[in-house]
JSON list of C-alpha atoms in Angstrom, two decimals:
[
{"chain": "A", "resi": 1, "resn": "UNK", "atom": "CA", "xyz": [98.46, 99.65, 121.96]},
{"chain": "A", "resi": 2, "resn": "UNK", "atom": "CA", "xyz": [100.77, 97.95, 124.10]},
{"chain": "A", "resi": 3, "resn": "UNK", "atom": "CA", "xyz": [104.32, 98.25, 123.94]},
{"chain": "A", "resi": 4, "resn": "UNK", "atom": "CA", "xyz": [106.61, 95.25, 122.59]},
{"chain": "A", "resi": 5, "resn": "UNK", "atom": "CA", "xyz": [108.96, 93.34, 125.49]},
{"chain": "A", "resi": 6, "resn": "UNK", "atom": "CA", "xyz": [112.41, 94.19, 126.05]},
{"chain": "A", "resi": 7, "resn": "UNK", "atom": "CA", "xyz": [114.98, 92.96, 123.91]},
{"chain": "A", "resi": 8, "resn": "UNK", "atom": "CA", "xyz": [117.22, 91.47, 126.97]},
{"chain": "A", "resi": 9, "resn": "UNK", "atom": "CA", "xyz": [114.08, 89.66, 128.66]},
{"chain": "A", "resi": 10, "resn": "UNK", "atom": "CA", "xyz": [113.90, 88.26, 125.33]},
{"chain": "A", "resi": 11, "resn": "UNK", "atom": "CA", "xyz": [117.77, 87.63, 125.22]},
{"chain": "A", "resi": 12, "resn": "UNK", "atom": "CA", "xyz": [116.91, 85.92, 128.72]},
{"chain": "A", "resi": 13, "resn": "UNK", "atom": "CA", "xyz": [113.86, 83.88, 127.46]},
{"chain": "A", "resi": 14, "resn": "UNK", "atom": "CA", "xyz": [115.27, 82.20, 124.15]},
{"chain": "A", "resi": 15, "resn": "UNK", "atom": "CA", "xyz": [118.92, 81.42, 126.40]},
{"chain": "A", "resi": 16, "resn": "UNK", "atom": "CA", "xyz": [116.26, 79.03, 129.31]},
{"chain": "A", "resi": 17, "resn": "UNK", "atom": "CA", "xyz": [115.10, 77.89, 125.87]},
{"chain": "A", "resi": 18, "resn": "UNK", "atom": "CA", "xyz": [118.12, 77.01, 124.47]},
{"chain": "A", "resi": 19, "resn": "UNK", "atom": "CA", "xyz": [119.32, 75.75, 127.83]},
{"chain": "A", "resi": 20, "resn": "UNK", "atom": "CA", "xyz": [116.74, 72.38, 127.52]},
{"chain": "A", "resi": 21, "resn": "UNK", "atom": "CA", "xyz": [113.51, 74.45, 129.30]},
{"chain": "A", "resi": 22, "resn": "UNK", "atom": "CA", "xyz": [110.25, 74.05, 127.89]},
{"chain": "A", "resi": 23, "resn": "UNK", "atom": "CA", "xyz": [107.54, 77.01, 126.87]},
{"chain": "A", "resi": 24, "resn": "UNK", "atom": "CA", "xyz": [105.50, 76.24, 129.93]},
{"chain": "A", "resi": 25, "resn": "UNK", "atom": "CA", "xyz": [108.51, 75.67, 132.63]},
{"chain": "A", "resi": 26, "resn": "UNK", "atom": "CA", "xyz": [110.13, 79.11, 130.70]},
{"chain": "A", "resi": 27, "resn": "UNK", "atom": "CA", "xyz": [107.15, 81.08, 130.42]},
{"chain": "A", "resi": 28, "resn": "UNK", "atom": "CA", "xyz": [106.14, 80.92, 134.36]},
{"chain": "A", "resi": 29, "resn": "UNK", "atom": "CA", "xyz": [110.01, 81.54, 135.28]},
{"chain": "A", "resi": 30, "resn": "UNK", "atom": "CA", "xyz": [110.06, 84.65, 133.28]},
{"chain": "A", "resi": 31, "resn": "UNK", "atom": "CA", "xyz": [106.08, 85.45, 133.56]},
{"chain": "A", "resi": 32, "resn": "UNK", "atom": "CA", "xyz": [104.94, 85.74, 130.24]},
{"chain": "A", "resi": 33, "resn": "UNK", "atom": "CA", "xyz": [102.99, 83.00, 128.49]},
{"chain": "A", "resi": 34, "resn": "UNK", "atom": "CA", "xyz": [104.13, 79.69, 126.77]},
{"chain": "A", "resi": 35, "resn": "UNK", "atom": "CA", "xyz": [103.33, 80.67, 123.37]},
{"chain": "A", "resi": 36, "resn": "UNK", "atom": "CA", "xyz": [105.23, 83.82, 124.11]},
{"chain": "A", "resi": 37, "resn": "UNK", "atom": "CA", "xyz": [108.31, 82.03, 125.24]},
{"chain": "A", "resi": 38, "resn": "UNK", "atom": "CA", "xyz": [108.35, 79.49, 122.24]},
{"chain": "A", "resi": 39, "resn": "UNK", "atom": "CA", "xyz": [107.40, 82.16, 119.04]},
{"chain": "A", "resi": 40, "resn": "UNK", "atom": "CA", "xyz": [110.77, 84.06, 120.13]},
{"chain": "A", "resi": 41, "resn": "UNK", "atom": "CA", "xyz": [112.30, 80.73, 120.41]},
{"chain": "A", "resi": 42, "resn": "UNK", "atom": "CA", "xyz": [111.04, 79.76, 117.28]},
{"chain": "A", "resi": 43, "resn": "UNK", "atom": "CA", "xyz": [111.78, 83.40, 115.55]},
{"chain": "A", "resi": 44, "resn": "UNK", "atom": "CA", "xyz": [115.51, 83.25, 116.88]},
{"chain": "A", "resi": 45, "resn": "UNK", "atom": "CA", "xyz": [116.28, 80.08, 115.57]},
{"chain": "A", "resi": 46, "resn": "UNK", "atom": "CA", "xyz": [114.90, 81.43, 112.32]},
{"chain": "A", "resi": 47, "resn": "UNK", "atom": "CA", "xyz": [116.18, 84.69, 112.03]},
{"chain": "A", "resi": 48, "resn": "UNK", "atom": "CA", "xyz": [119.09, 84.99, 114.82]},
{"chain": "A", "resi": 49, "resn": "UNK", "atom": "CA", "xyz": [117.63, 88.49, 115.95]},
{"chain": "A", "resi": 50, "resn": "UNK", "atom": "CA", "xyz": [115.94, 89.05, 119.46]},
{"chain": "A", "resi": 51, "resn": "UNK", "atom": "CA", "xyz": [114.06, 92.02, 118.44]},
{"chain": "A", "resi": 52, "resn": "UNK", "atom": "CA", "xyz": [110.61, 92.67, 118.14]},
{"chain": "A", "resi": 53, "resn": "UNK", "atom": "CA", "xyz": [109.13, 93.30, 114.17]},
{"chain": "A", "resi": 54, "resn": "UNK", "atom": "CA", "xyz": [108.14, 97.05, 113.90]},
{"chain": "A", "resi": 55, "resn": "UNK", "atom": "CA", "xyz": [104.65, 97.90, 115.61]},
{"chain": "A", "resi": 56, "resn": "UNK", "atom": "CA", "xyz": [101.91, 100.19, 113.54]},
{"chain": "A", "resi": 57, "resn": "UNK", "atom": "CA", "xyz": [101.85, 101.91, 110.51]},
{"chain": "A", "resi": 58, "resn": "UNK", "atom": "CA", "xyz": [100.78, 101.25, 107.11]},
{"chain": "A", "resi": 59, "resn": "UNK", "atom": "CA", "xyz": [103.92, 99.93, 105.79]},
{"chain": "A", "resi": 60, "resn": "UNK", "atom": "CA", "xyz": [102.47, 97.34, 103.54]},
{"chain": "A", "resi": 61, "resn": "UNK", "atom": "CA", "xyz": [100.39, 99.80, 101.69]},
{"chain": "A", "resi": 62, "resn": "UNK", "atom": "CA", "xyz": [98.86, 98.93, 98.27]},
{"chain": "A", "resi": 63, "resn": "UNK", "atom": "CA", "xyz": [99.28, 102.25, 97.22]},
{"chain": "A", "resi": 64, "resn": "UNK", "atom": "CA", "xyz": [103.35, 102.36, 97.65]},
{"chain": "A", "resi": 65, "resn": "UNK", "atom": "CA", "xyz": [103.69, 101.93, 93.70]},
{"chain": "A", "resi": 66, "resn": "UNK", "atom": "CA", "xyz": [100.58, 103.98, 92.76]},
{"chain": "A", "resi": 67, "resn": "UNK", "atom": "CA", "xyz": [101.53, 107.43, 94.57]},
{"chain": "A", "resi": 68, "resn": "UNK", "atom": "CA", "xyz": [102.84, 109.16, 91.38]},
{"chain": "A", "resi": 69, "resn": "UNK", "atom": "CA", "xyz": [99.23, 108.17, 89.70]},
{"chain": "A", "resi": 70, "resn": "UNK", "atom": "CA", "xyz": [97.69, 109.26, 92.56]},
{"chain": "A", "resi": 71, "resn": "UNK", "atom": "CA", "xyz": [99.33, 112.50, 92.51]},
{"chain": "A", "resi": 72, "resn": "UNK", "atom": "CA", "xyz": [99.05, 113.30, 89.29]},
{"chain": "A", "resi": 73, "resn": "UNK", "atom": "CA", "xyz": [95.03, 112.48, 89.61]},
{"chain": "A", "resi": 74, "resn": "UNK", "atom": "CA", "xyz": [94.65, 115.16, 92.34]},
{"chain": "A", "resi": 75, "resn": "UNK", "atom": "CA", "xyz": [97.13, 117.56, 90.47]},
{"chain": "A", "resi": 76, "resn": "UNK", "atom": "CA", "xyz": [94.58, 117.50, 87.28]},
{"chain": "A", "resi": 77, "resn": "UNK", "atom": "CA", "xyz": [91.23, 117.91, 89.59]},
{"chain": "A", "resi": 78, "resn": "UNK", "atom": "CA", "xyz": [92.13, 119.39, 92.67]},
{"chain": "A", "resi": 79, "resn": "UNK", "atom": "CA", "xyz": [88.45, 119.12, 94.14]},
{"chain": "A", "resi": 80, "resn": "UNK", "atom": "CA", "xyz": [88.19, 115.57, 93.97]},
{"chain": "A", "resi": 81, "resn": "UNK", "atom": "CA", "xyz": [87.37, 113.83, 97.13]},
{"chain": "A", "resi": 82, "resn": "UNK", "atom": "CA", "xyz": [88.61, 110.94, 99.16]},
{"chain": "A", "resi": 83, "resn": "UNK", "atom": "CA", "xyz": [85.87, 108.30, 97.56]},
{"chain": "A", "resi": 84, "resn": "UNK", "atom": "CA", "xyz": [86.45, 109.67, 93.88]},
{"chain": "A", "resi": 85, "resn": "UNK", "atom": "CA", "xyz": [89.90, 108.49, 94.03]},
{"chain": "A", "resi": 86, "resn": "UNK", "atom": "CA", "xyz": [89.13, 105.45, 95.50]},
{"chain": "A", "resi": 87, "resn": "UNK", "atom": "CA", "xyz": [86.92, 105.17, 92.81]},
{"chain": "A", "resi": 88, "resn": "UNK", "atom": "CA", "xyz": [89.51, 106.07, 90.36]},
{"chain": "A", "resi": 89, "resn": "UNK", "atom": "CA", "xyz": [92.26, 103.72, 91.76]},
{"chain": "A", "resi": 90, "resn": "UNK", "atom": "CA", "xyz": [89.24, 100.91, 91.41]},
{"chain": "A", "resi": 91, "resn": "UNK", "atom": "CA", "xyz": [88.58, 101.60, 87.72]},
{"chain": "A", "resi": 92, "resn": "UNK", "atom": "CA", "xyz": [92.35, 100.53, 87.44]},
{"chain": "A", "resi": 93, "resn": "UNK", "atom": "CA", "xyz": [91.86, 97.05, 88.99]},
{"chain": "A", "resi": 94, "resn": "UNK", "atom": "CA", "xyz": [93.66, 98.78, 92.66]},
{"chain": "A", "resi": 95, "resn": "UNK", "atom": "CA", "xyz": [90.66, 98.30, 95.32]},
{"chain": "A", "resi": 96, "resn": "UNK", "atom": "CA", "xyz": [91.62, 99.77, 98.44]},
{"chain": "A", "resi": 97, "resn": "UNK", "atom": "CA", "xyz": [89.69, 101.02, 101.18]},
{"chain": "A", "resi": 98, "resn": "UNK", "atom": "CA", "xyz": [89.30, 104.54, 102.11]},
{"chain": "A", "resi": 99, "resn": "UNK", "atom": "CA", "xyz": [91.21, 104.81, 104.85]},
{"chain": "A", "resi": 100, "resn": "UNK", "atom": "CA", "xyz": [94.31, 103.33, 102.95]},
{"chain": "A", "resi": 101, "resn": "UNK", "atom": "CA", "xyz": [93.35, 106.22, 100.00]},
{"chain": "A", "resi": 102, "resn": "UNK", "atom": "CA", "xyz": [93.64, 108.58, 103.05]},
{"chain": "A", "resi": 103, "resn": "UNK", "atom": "CA", "xyz": [97.00, 107.94, 104.90]},
{"chain": "A", "resi": 104, "resn": "UNK", "atom": "CA", "xyz": [98.44, 107.50, 100.93]},
{"chain": "A", "resi": 105, "resn": "UNK", "atom": "CA", "xyz": [97.48, 111.10, 100.54]},
{"chain": "A", "resi": 106, "resn": "UNK", "atom": "CA", "xyz": [98.39, 112.34, 103.78]},
{"chain": "A", "resi": 107, "resn": "UNK", "atom": "CA", "xyz": [101.84, 110.64, 103.40]},
{"chain": "A", "resi": 108, "resn": "UNK", "atom": "CA", "xyz": [102.34, 112.06, 99.62]},
{"chain": "A", "resi": 109, "resn": "UNK", "atom": "CA", "xyz": [101.66, 115.58, 101.16]},
{"chain": "A", "resi": 110, "resn": "UNK", "atom": "CA", "xyz": [98.88, 116.28, 98.88]},
{"chain": "A", "resi": 111, "resn": "UNK", "atom": "CA", "xyz": [95.83, 118.23, 100.14]},
{"chain": "A", "resi": 112, "resn": "UNK", "atom": "CA", "xyz": [91.99, 116.91, 99.41]},
{"chain": "A", "resi": 113, "resn": "UNK", "atom": "CA", "xyz": [88.43, 119.38, 99.36]},
{"chain": "A", "resi": 114, "resn": "UNK", "atom": "CA", "xyz": [87.30, 119.95, 102.85]},
{"chain": "A", "resi": 115, "resn": "UNK", "atom": "CA", "xyz": [84.33, 118.89, 102.92]},
{"chain": "A", "resi": 116, "resn": "UNK", "atom": "CA", "xyz": [85.42, 115.19, 102.17]},
{"chain": "A", "resi": 117, "resn": "UNK", "atom": "CA", "xyz": [82.40, 113.23, 103.14]},
{"chain": "A", "resi": 118, "resn": "UNK", "atom": "CA", "xyz": [81.67, 109.70, 102.39]},
{"chain": "A", "resi": 119, "resn": "UNK", "atom": "CA", "xyz": [78.55, 109.14, 99.65]}
]
């Protein structure tokens, strides 16, 4: 995964755009795509911030509010597999993927049955 461009570059690009430059000319001058220059300028005008947003992770997990339920479920039956937790959540109307359940269980610091193979 790549890294975000530095805030220093973002400041200079936005300043050039504010100074009347167009996306194509500013992008070429700084060695970035014209769409990137335009996106940064729009972001700055909307939020007054140059910084990149956080990358990666599971920030918007559907299971954040169901952590107590997952913890209680695994405390009740410690030999459950991730697919069993996923099925239980689906019965509650929370449809999530296998990876989401796995990341949530890990984030909660819980342990699962070792032979956790998908059915």
